[in-house]
mmCIF file of C-alpha atoms in Angstrom:
data_model
loop_
_atom_site.group_PDB
_atom_site.id
_atom_site.type_symbol
_atom_site.label_atom_id
_atom_site.label_comp_id
_atom_site.label_asym_id
_atom_site.label_seq_id
_atom_site.Cartn_x
_atom_site.Cartn_y
_atom_site.Cartn_z
ATOM 1 C CA MET T 1 -5.799 -92.235 -195.516
ATOM 2 C CA LYS T 2 -8.093 -90.086 -197.622
ATOM 3 C CA ILE T 3 -10.913 -88.353 -195.728
ATOM 4 C CA GLY T 4 -14.335 -87.579 -197.279
ATOM 5 C CA TYR T 5 -15.915 -84.792 -197.894
ATOM 6 C CA ARG T 6 -18.833 -86.070 -195.594
ATOM 7 C CA THR T 7 -16.391 -86.372 -192.859
ATOM 8 C CA ILE T 8 -14.973 -82.972 -193.524
ATOM 9 C CA LYS T 9 -18.762 -81.826 -193.124
ATOM 10 C CA THR T 10 -19.777 -83.833 -189.917
ATOM 11 C CA ALA T 11 -16.592 -82.319 -188.354
ATOM 12 C CA ILE T 12 -17.504 -78.864 -188.911
ATOM 13 C CA ALA T 13 -21.536 -79.054 -188.765
ATOM 14 C CA THR T 14 -21.606 -80.963 -185.241
ATOM 15 C CA PRO T 15 -19.761 -78.384 -183.207
ATOM 16 C CA ILE T 16 -21.635 -75.412 -184.748
ATOM 17 C CA ALA T 17 -25.034 -77.040 -183.632
ATOM 18 C CA ILE T 18 -23.823 -77.578 -180.141
ATOM 19 C CA SER T 19 -22.460 -74.102 -180.037
ATOM 20 C CA ILE T 20 -25.808 -72.717 -181.445
ATOM 21 C CA ALA T 21 -27.457 -74.704 -179.037
ATOM 22 C CA GLN T 22 -25.290 -73.210 -176.219
ATOM 23 C CA ILE T 23 -25.922 -69.569 -177.446
ATOM 24 C CA PHE T 24 -29.538 -70.617 -176.933
ATOM 25 C CA GLY T 25 -29.537 -71.968 -173.604
ATOM 26 C CA VAL T 26 -30.579 -75.304 -174.614
ATOM 27 C CA THR T 27 -30.182 -78.386 -172.432
ATOM 28 C CA ASN T 28 -29.181 -81.650 -173.421
ATOM 29 C CA VAL T 29 -26.405 -79.481 -176.294
ATOM 30 C CA ALA T 30 -24.748 -82.734 -177.293
ATOM 31 C CA SER T 31 -28.358 -83.995 -178.763
ATOM 32 C CA ALA T 32 -28.107 -80.799 -181.121
ATOM 33 C CA GLY T 33 -24.798 -82.385 -182.708
ATOM 34 C CA ILE T 34 -26.058 -86.047 -182.599
ATOM 35 C CA LEU T 35 -29.099 -84.782 -184.651
ATOM 36 C CA THR T 36 -26.793 -82.897 -187.089
ATOM 37 C CA ILE T 37 -24.575 -85.807 -187.678
ATOM 38 C CA LEU T 38 -27.633 -88.202 -188.276
ATOM 39 C CA CYS T 39 -28.698 -85.313 -191.046
ATOM 40 C CA ILE T 40 -25.262 -85.407 -192.994
ATOM 41 C CA GLN T 41 -26.152 -87.114 -196.586
ATOM 42 C CA PRO T 42 -24.657 -87.583 -199.816
ATOM 43 C CA SER T 43 -26.531 -85.727 -201.973
ATOM 44 C CA ARG T 44 -28.842 -82.300 -201.613
ATOM 45 C CA LYS T 45 -32.240 -84.414 -202.579
ATOM 46 C CA LYS T 46 -31.826 -86.803 -199.955
ATOM 47 C CA SER T 47 -30.448 -84.361 -197.593
ATOM 48 C CA ALA T 48 -33.879 -82.382 -197.929
ATOM 49 C CA GLU T 49 -35.855 -85.609 -197.787
ATOM 50 C CA SER T 50 -34.167 -86.797 -194.818
ATOM 51 C CA ALA T 51 -34.514 -83.440 -193.005
ATOM 52 C CA TRP T 52 -38.178 -83.192 -193.769
ATOM 53 C CA HIS T 53 -38.562 -87.323 -192.665
ATOM 54 C CA ARG T 54 -36.427 -86.365 -189.419
ATOM 55 C CA PHE T 55 -38.682 -83.440 -188.680
ATOM 56 C CA LEU T 56 -42.175 -84.866 -189.069
ATOM 57 C CA ALA T 57 -40.770 -88.249 -186.778
ATOM 58 C CA CYS T 58 -39.294 -85.928 -183.998
ATOM 59 C CA ILE T 59 -42.750 -84.134 -183.881
ATOM 60 C CA LEU T 60 -44.427 -87.210 -183.915
ATOM 61 C CA ALA T 61 -42.201 -88.691 -181.453
ATOM 62 C CA ILE T 62 -42.745 -85.936 -178.898
ATOM 63 C CA VAL T 63 -46.738 -86.356 -179.234
ATOM 64 C CA PHE T 64 -46.164 -90.235 -178.404
ATOM 65 C CA SER T 65 -43.828 -89.388 -175.392
ATOM 66 C CA VAL T 66 -46.484 -87.159 -174.134
ATOM 67 C CA VAL T 67 -49.198 -89.704 -174.417
ATOM 68 C CA PHE T 68 -47.431 -92.683 -172.973
ATOM 69 C CA PHE T 69 -45.210 -91.222 -170.348
ATOM 70 C CA GLU T 70 -48.094 -89.048 -168.887
ATOM 71 C CA LEU T 71 -50.835 -91.183 -169.242
ATOM 72 C CA PHE T 72 -48.783 -94.278 -167.881
ATOM 73 C CA SER T 73 -45.207 -93.723 -166.302
ATOM 74 C CA TYR T 74 -41.763 -93.190 -167.044
ATOM 75 C CA SER T 75 -40.554 -96.609 -166.972
ATOM 76 C CA PRO T 76 -38.110 -98.914 -169.147
ATOM 77 C CA ILE T 77 -41.688 -100.804 -169.919
ATOM 78 C CA VAL T 78 -43.608 -97.860 -171.003
ATOM 79 C CA LEU T 79 -40.410 -96.787 -173.284
ATOM 80 C CA GLY T 80 -40.224 -100.211 -174.827
ATOM 81 C CA LEU T 81 -44.069 -100.107 -175.622
ATOM 82 C CA LEU T 82 -43.797 -96.761 -177.182
ATOM 83 C CA LEU T 83 -41.235 -97.790 -179.675
ATOM 84 C CA ALA T 84 -43.009 -101.028 -180.124
ATOM 85 C CA VAL T 85 -45.804 -98.837 -181.553
ATOM 86 C CA PHE T 86 -44.081 -95.605 -183.086
ATOM 87 C CA ILE T 87 -41.572 -97.624 -185.061
ATOM 88 C CA PRO T 88 -44.066 -99.162 -187.160
ATOM 89 C CA THR T 89 -46.249 -95.880 -187.428
ATOM 90 C CA THR T 90 -43.161 -93.969 -188.890
ATOM 91 C CA VAL T 91 -42.862 -97.163 -191.577
ATOM 92 C CA LEU T 92 -46.499 -96.615 -192.335
ATOM 93 C CA LEU T 93 -46.115 -93.206 -192.610
ATOM 94 C CA LYS T 94 -43.129 -93.883 -194.621
ATOM 95 C CA ILE T 95 -40.660 -91.344 -192.549
ATOM 96 C CA GLU T 96 -38.548 -94.351 -191.010
ATOM 97 C CA LYS T 97 -35.519 -92.579 -192.071
ATOM 98 C CA GLY T 98 -36.362 -90.090 -188.642
ATOM 99 C CA ILE T 99 -36.541 -93.394 -186.537
ATOM 100 C CA MET T 100 -32.763 -92.652 -184.927
ATOM 101 C CA THR T 101 -33.354 -88.941 -184.959
ATOM 102 C CA SER T 102 -36.699 -89.012 -182.983
ATOM 103 C CA THR T 103 -35.374 -91.616 -180.707
ATOM 104 C CA VAL T 104 -32.989 -88.974 -179.540
ATOM 105 C CA ILE T 105 -35.675 -86.449 -178.551
ATOM 106 C CA THR T 106 -37.701 -89.718 -176.950
ATOM 107 C CA LEU T 107 -34.932 -90.596 -174.777
ATOM 108 C CA ASN T 108 -34.407 -86.989 -174.036
ATOM 109 C CA LEU T 109 -38.047 -86.397 -172.709
ATOM 110 C CA TYR T 110 -37.746 -90.142 -171.158
ATOM 111 C CA GLY T 111 -34.352 -88.981 -168.887
ATOM 112 C CA PHE T 112 -35.876 -85.668 -168.018
ATOM 113 C CA GLY T 113 -38.987 -87.488 -166.383
ATOM 114 C CA ASN T 114 -41.260 -84.775 -166.645
ATOM 115 C CA ILE T 115 -42.863 -83.244 -169.612
ATOM 116 C CA ASN T 116 -43.889 -79.282 -169.641
ATOM 117 C CA PHE T 117 -43.983 -76.641 -172.109
ATOM 118 C CA ASP T 118 -40.718 -75.068 -171.348
ATOM 119 C CA PHE T 119 -38.851 -78.657 -171.552
ATOM 120 C CA LEU T 120 -40.908 -79.144 -175.146
ATOM 121 C CA PHE T 121 -39.956 -75.821 -176.612
ATOM 122 C CA ASP T 122 -36.127 -76.603 -175.509
ATOM 123 C CA GLN T 123 -36.609 -79.950 -177.507
ATOM 124 C CA PHE T 124 -38.252 -78.222 -180.690
ATOM 125 C CA LEU T 125 -35.494 -76.015 -180.637
ATOM 126 C CA LEU T 126 -32.896 -79.021 -180.523
ATOM 127 C CA ILE T 127 -34.859 -80.298 -183.392
ATOM 128 C CA ILE T 128 -34.639 -77.010 -185.330
ATOM 129 C CA ILE T 129 -30.853 -76.679 -184.552
ATOM 130 C CA GLY T 130 -29.523 -79.876 -185.291
ATOM 131 C CA ILE T 131 -31.602 -80.774 -188.583
ATOM 132 C CA GLY T 132 -31.317 -77.009 -189.585
ATOM 133 C CA THR T 133 -27.655 -77.201 -189.673
ATOM 134 C CA GLY T 134 -27.317 -80.178 -191.169
ATOM 135 C CA LEU T 135 -29.470 -79.276 -193.990
ATOM 136 C CA LEU T 136 -27.790 -75.810 -194.545
ATOM 137 C CA VAL T 137 -24.161 -77.693 -194.263
ATOM 138 C CA ASN T 138 -25.241 -80.274 -196.792
ATOM 139 C CA LEU T 139 -26.420 -77.665 -199.158
ATOM 140 C CA TYR T 140 -22.604 -77.514 -200.549
ATOM 141 C CA MET T 141 -21.780 -80.401 -202.447
ATOM 142 C CA PRO T 142 -18.509 -80.623 -204.444
ATOM 143 C CA SER T 143 -18.913 -80.948 -208.139
ATOM 144 C CA LEU T 144 -18.688 -84.511 -209.457
ATOM 145 C CA ASP T 145 -17.623 -83.657 -212.877
ATOM 146 C CA LYS T 146 -13.718 -84.176 -212.330
ATOM 147 C CA GLN T 147 -14.819 -87.897 -211.248
ATOM 148 C CA LEU T 148 -17.251 -88.241 -214.181
ATOM 149 C CA LYS T 149 -14.632 -87.206 -216.746
ATOM 150 C CA ALA T 150 -12.152 -89.876 -215.062
ATOM 151 C CA LYS T 151 -14.619 -92.227 -215.907
ATOM 152 C CA GLN T 152 -15.380 -91.409 -219.231
ATOM 153 C CA LYS T 153 -11.531 -91.668 -219.882
ATOM 154 C CA GLN T 154 -11.488 -95.119 -218.429
ATOM 155 C CA LEU T 155 -14.168 -96.127 -220.326
ATOM 156 C CA GLU T 156 -12.947 -94.867 -223.610
ATOM 157 C CA ASP T 157 -9.346 -96.094 -222.926
ATOM 158 C CA ASN T 158 -10.824 -99.774 -222.497
ATOM 159 C CA PHE T 159 -13.198 -99.604 -225.556
ATOM 160 C CA GLN T 160 -10.034 -98.521 -227.387
ATOM 161 C CA ILE T 161 -8.467 -101.544 -226.421
ATOM 162 C CA ILE T 162 -11.519 -104.162 -227.258
ATOM 163 C CA LEU T 163 -12.064 -102.670 -230.599
ATOM 164 C CA TYR T 164 -8.349 -103.297 -231.212
ATOM 165 C CA GLU T 165 -8.284 -106.640 -230.134
ATOM 166 C CA ILE T 166 -11.381 -107.316 -232.432
ATOM 167 C CA ALA T 167 -9.433 -105.849 -235.486
ATOM 168 C CA LEU T 168 -6.437 -108.223 -234.045
ATOM 169 C CA TYR T 169 -8.207 -111.375 -234.200
ATOM 170 C CA ILE T 170 -9.960 -110.549 -237.746
ATOM 171 C CA ARG T 171 -6.528 -110.270 -239.146
ATOM 172 C CA GLU T 172 -4.631 -113.012 -237.588
ATOM 173 C CA GLN T 173 -7.621 -115.605 -236.796
ATOM 174 C CA HIS T 174 -6.167 -116.296 -232.941
ATOM 175 C CA MET T 175 -7.057 -114.806 -229.821
ATOM 176 C CA ASP T 176 -4.101 -114.007 -227.000
ATOM 177 C CA TRP T 177 -6.401 -111.658 -225.303
ATOM 178 C CA ASP T 178 -7.739 -112.364 -221.771
ATOM 179 C CA GLY T 179 -10.725 -110.027 -222.346
ATOM 180 C CA LYS T 180 -10.256 -108.435 -218.485
ATOM 181 C CA GLU T 181 -11.076 -105.161 -220.387
ATOM 182 C CA ILE T 182 -14.871 -106.671 -220.746
ATOM 183 C CA THR T 183 -15.042 -106.761 -217.115
ATOM 184 C CA LYS T 184 -13.555 -103.802 -216.392
ATOM 185 C CA VAL T 185 -15.979 -102.031 -218.482
ATOM 186 C CA GLU T 186 -19.038 -103.416 -216.648
ATOM 187 C CA GLU T 187 -17.065 -102.079 -213.490
ATOM 188 C CA ILE T 188 -16.783 -98.705 -214.635
ATOM 189 C CA LEU T 189 -20.055 -98.332 -216.177
ATOM 190 C CA GLU T 190 -21.485 -99.376 -212.599
ATOM 191 C CA GLU T 191 -19.486 -96.696 -210.658
ATOM 192 C CA ALA T 192 -20.442 -94.129 -213.318
ATOM 193 C CA ASP T 193 -24.136 -94.929 -212.874
ATOM 194 C CA GLU T 194 -23.473 -94.218 -208.977
ATOM 195 C CA LEU T 195 -21.821 -91.157 -209.449
ATOM 196 C CA VAL T 196 -24.377 -89.627 -212.279
ATOM 197 C CA GLU T 197 -27.458 -90.620 -209.516
ATOM 198 C CA ARG T 198 -25.721 -88.571 -206.986
ATOM 199 C CA ASP T 199 -24.778 -85.723 -209.235
ATOM 200 C CA ARG T 200 -28.396 -85.609 -210.471
ATOM 201 C CA GLU T 201 -29.782 -85.340 -206.727
ATOM 202 C CA ASN T 202 -27.309 -82.563 -206.384
ATOM 203 C CA HIS T 203 -28.956 -80.562 -208.898
ATOM 204 C CA LEU T 204 -32.751 -80.661 -208.254
ATOM 205 C CA LEU T 205 -33.795 -78.099 -210.752
ATOM 206 C CA ARG T 206 -31.860 -79.639 -213.835
ATOM 207 C CA ASP T 207 -34.115 -82.156 -215.954
ATOM 208 C CA GLU T 208 -31.159 -83.105 -218.516
ATOM 209 C CA HIS T 209 -27.844 -84.334 -217.544
ATOM 210 C CA SER T 210 -25.428 -84.917 -220.508
ATOM 211 C CA PHE T 211 -23.353 -87.335 -218.249
ATOM 212 C CA GLU T 212 -26.058 -89.486 -217.953
ATOM 213 C CA ASP T 213 -27.033 -89.704 -221.739
ATOM 214 C CA TYR T 214 -23.370 -90.404 -222.314
ATOM 215 C CA PHE T 215 -23.088 -93.693 -220.085
ATOM 216 C CA ILE T 216 -26.245 -94.687 -221.375
ATOM 217 C CA MET T 217 -24.875 -94.386 -224.872
ATOM 218 C CA ARG T 218 -21.654 -96.030 -224.095
ATOM 219 C CA ARG T 219 -23.722 -98.807 -222.319
ATOM 220 C CA LYS T 220 -25.469 -99.622 -225.464
ATOM 221 C CA GLN T 221 -22.566 -99.729 -227.476
ATOM 222 C CA PHE T 222 -20.698 -101.915 -225.096
ATOM 223 C CA ASP T 223 -23.617 -104.158 -225.090
ATOM 224 C CA LEU T 224 -23.334 -104.374 -229.115
ATOM 225 C CA LEU T 225 -19.638 -105.037 -228.857
ATOM 226 C CA GLN T 226 -19.935 -107.970 -226.819
ATOM 227 C CA GLN T 227 -22.387 -109.158 -229.727
ATOM 228 C CA MET T 228 -19.809 -108.512 -232.095
ATOM 229 C CA LEU T 229 -17.174 -110.676 -230.561
ATOM 230 C CA PRO T 230 -18.542 -114.318 -231.228
ATOM 231 C CA LEU T 231 -19.490 -112.857 -235.077
ATOM 232 C CA VAL T 232 -15.840 -112.135 -235.699
ATOM 233 C CA THR T 233 -14.735 -115.571 -234.674
ATOM 234 C CA ARG T 234 -16.780 -116.840 -237.895
ATOM 235 C CA LEU T 235 -15.371 -114.503 -240.590
ATOM 236 C CA PRO T 236 -13.530 -115.870 -243.810
ATOM 237 C CA ASN T 237 -9.866 -116.069 -243.568
ATOM 238 C CA ARG T 238 -7.588 -113.639 -244.992
ATOM 239 C CA ASP T 239 -9.969 -112.091 -248.015
ATOM 240 C CA ASP T 240 -10.449 -108.467 -249.106
ATOM 241 C CA VAL T 241 -13.592 -107.780 -247.069
ATOM 242 C CA SER T 242 -12.156 -109.386 -243.802
ATOM 243 C CA GLU T 243 -9.201 -107.365 -243.959
ATOM 244 C CA ARG T 244 -10.790 -104.216 -244.775
ATOM 245 C CA ILE T 245 -13.097 -104.924 -241.728
ATOM 246 C CA ALA T 246 -10.177 -105.190 -239.524
ATOM 247 C CA ALA T 247 -8.420 -101.970 -240.513
ATOM 248 C CA PHE T 248 -12.066 -100.232 -240.337
ATOM 249 C CA PHE T 249 -11.818 -101.627 -236.349
ATOM 250 C CA GLU T 250 -8.448 -100.389 -235.639
ATOM 251 C CA ARG T 251 -9.215 -96.892 -237.235
ATOM 252 C CA LEU T 252 -12.615 -96.938 -235.005
ATOM 253 C CA SER T 253 -10.302 -97.774 -232.114
ATOM 254 C CA GLU T 254 -7.861 -94.994 -232.577
ATOM 255 C CA ALA T 255 -11.156 -92.739 -232.811
ATOM 256 C CA VAL T 256 -12.854 -93.470 -229.593
ATOM 257 C CA HIS T 257 -13.214 -90.196 -227.805
ATOM 258 C CA PRO T 258 -16.241 -87.604 -226.895
ATOM 259 C CA GLY T 259 -15.916 -85.860 -230.007
ATOM 260 C CA ASN T 260 -18.023 -86.979 -233.012
ATOM 261 C CA THR T 261 -16.098 -88.972 -235.733
ATOM 262 C CA ALA T 262 -19.162 -91.336 -236.016
ATOM 263 C CA VAL T 263 -20.481 -89.643 -239.401
ATOM 264 C CA LEU T 264 -17.065 -90.284 -241.008
ATOM 265 C CA PHE T 265 -17.139 -94.050 -240.190
ATOM 266 C CA LEU T 266 -20.513 -94.346 -241.334
ATOM 267 C CA ASP T 267 -19.824 -93.161 -244.839
ATOM 268 C CA GLU T 268 -16.642 -95.842 -245.073
ATOM 269 C CA LEU T 269 -19.099 -98.414 -243.933
ATOM 270 C CA LYS T 270 -21.286 -97.756 -246.615
ATOM 271 C CA ASP T 271 -18.544 -98.209 -248.834
ATOM 272 C CA ILE T 272 -17.692 -101.673 -247.001
ATOM 273 C CA ARG T 273 -21.366 -102.760 -247.672
ATOM 274 C CA THR T 274 -21.061 -102.011 -251.397
ATOM 275 C CA GLU T 275 -18.042 -103.886 -251.588
ATOM 276 C CA PHE T 276 -19.504 -106.867 -249.569
ATOM 277 C CA LYS T 277 -22.403 -106.788 -252.021
ATOM 278 C CA ARG T 278 -20.003 -107.257 -255.089
ATOM 279 C CA GLU T 279 -19.042 -110.711 -253.650
ATOM 280 C CA GLU T 280 -20.023 -113.663 -255.150
ATOM 281 C CA LEU T 281 -23.094 -115.527 -253.580
ATOM 282 C CA PRO T 282 -22.464 -118.188 -251.024
ATOM 283 C CA THR T 283 -22.503 -121.740 -252.714
ATOM 284 C CA THR T 284 -21.956 -123.866 -249.445
ATOM 285 C CA GLN T 285 -23.893 -123.763 -245.918
ATOM 286 C CA ASP T 286 -20.528 -122.688 -244.334
ATOM 287 C CA GLU T 287 -20.087 -119.914 -246.739
ATOM 288 C CA PHE T 288 -23.893 -118.922 -246.291
ATOM 289 C CA GLU T 289 -23.178 -118.926 -242.279
ATOM 290 C CA THR T 290 -20.160 -116.528 -242.912
ATOM 291 C CA ARG T 291 -21.815 -114.196 -244.545
ATOM 292 C CA ALA T 292 -24.569 -114.315 -242.537
ATOM 293 C CA SER T 293 -22.093 -113.309 -239.674
ATOM 294 C CA LEU T 294 -20.540 -110.713 -241.617
ATOM 295 C CA PHE T 295 -23.838 -109.067 -242.406
ATOM 296 C CA GLN T 296 -25.128 -108.918 -238.966
ATOM 297 C CA LEU T 297 -21.465 -107.565 -237.879
ATOM 298 C CA LEU T 298 -21.883 -104.794 -240.573
ATOM 299 C CA TYR T 299 -25.268 -104.167 -238.829
ATOM 300 C CA ASP T 300 -23.968 -104.156 -235.232
ATOM 301 C CA ILE T 301 -21.424 -101.663 -236.583
ATOM 302 C CA GLU T 302 -23.633 -99.537 -237.884
ATOM 303 C CA GLU T 303 -25.702 -99.365 -234.629
ATOM 304 C CA TYR T 304 -23.090 -98.844 -232.888
ATOM 305 C CA LEU T 305 -22.219 -95.822 -235.027
ATOM 306 C CA MET T 306 -25.537 -94.346 -234.919
ATOM 307 C CA LEU T 307 -25.686 -94.554 -231.382
ATOM 308 C CA LYS T 308 -22.636 -91.968 -231.121
ATOM 309 C CA SER T 309 -24.023 -89.874 -233.602
ATOM 310 C CA LYS T 310 -27.430 -89.555 -232.249
ATOM 311 C CA PHE T 311 -25.760 -88.652 -228.825
ATOM 312 C CA LYS T 312 -23.735 -86.003 -230.353
ATOM 313 C CA LYS T 313 -26.650 -84.447 -231.970
ATOM 314 C CA THR T 314 -28.527 -84.675 -228.615
ATOM 315 C CA ASP T 315 -25.547 -83.104 -226.630
ATOM 316 C CA VAL T 316 -25.269 -80.078 -229.139
ATOM 317 C CA LYS T 317 -28.725 -79.326 -228.735
ATOM 318 C CA MET T 318 -28.516 -79.261 -224.885
ATOM 319 C CA LYS T 319 -25.443 -76.972 -225.028
ATOM 320 C CA GLN T 320 -27.081 -74.710 -227.374
ATOM 321 C CA LYS T 321 -30.282 -74.642 -225.134
ATOM 322 C CA LYS T 322 -28.056 -74.280 -221.999
ATOM 323 C CA GLN T 323 -26.138 -71.184 -223.703
ATOM 324 C CA LYS T 324 -29.534 -69.496 -224.771
ATOM 325 C CA LYS T 325 -30.534 -69.701 -221.112
ATOM 326 C CA THR T 326 -27.141 -68.380 -220.068
ATOM 327 C CA GLY T 327 -27.753 -65.394 -222.630
ATOM 328 C CA LYS T 328 -31.111 -64.672 -221.325
ATOM 329 C CA ALA T 329 -30.239 -64.449 -217.788
ATOM 330 C CA ASN T 330 -27.268 -62.026 -218.759
#
């Protein structure tokens, strides 16, 4: 059984919050632990937003509690009315994330049965200790680079198989491939998007994200690969051009990696285009449709390679910019 880092954070932060509350002599020390548990979030950005929303909601809950309980009574009916008004108010103010946290404070005030300055200050300390501890613990976020690189490798492995299967079909004109890599790539891209979003939220001051650009590039390439699949079924049987395209796809499958080999393949693609133009003009409708499919396929391959080439140029610029910033800092 794998224990997640949020579980570890919760296990560490909760007793810390309760211990601090005990040191300050706060009543309802368990509430500090509850507030901390509710504040543990999966990213720094969500943690900061959550802490702010919960703090505002708790202050609002104190105000509502003073008004409702002191003007009316400490009874379950009044508590229900308070929540009926309080919850829509938090939604209206867009701080509904703090409903659960603020409810803890409301129930503490209800359970005490009397609101005075000392007890209000007591609850305010609970809010600061509970939310503050959760926020501080959440400042540490483990790097997601290892997971993102794993997704990158999985994606490239599946791209290699897809490109090789295209080459195999062009050569042999039959398909034994079950296409499971297509579904797998879609799953990997979705998982990668979630990781990228989490990683972005952990770096609040960073505008650019190389992994995000990488997976956007691969998603666009994947769309092009899906467009190519029906086109390869219309290629002519065993002619020189189709054989050269098959060999091209096979070499392309072997060169799927983070490096920049797109320029070399773009040069080879120009040669294939030149050879394609030397072919005799089509004389039948079937030949014309085949030629059109081949032309579209070459265009899609070029787009596929251009995406990688543009990405690498952008990636190099980002690294150079980062190195300049590091140099200035040093």
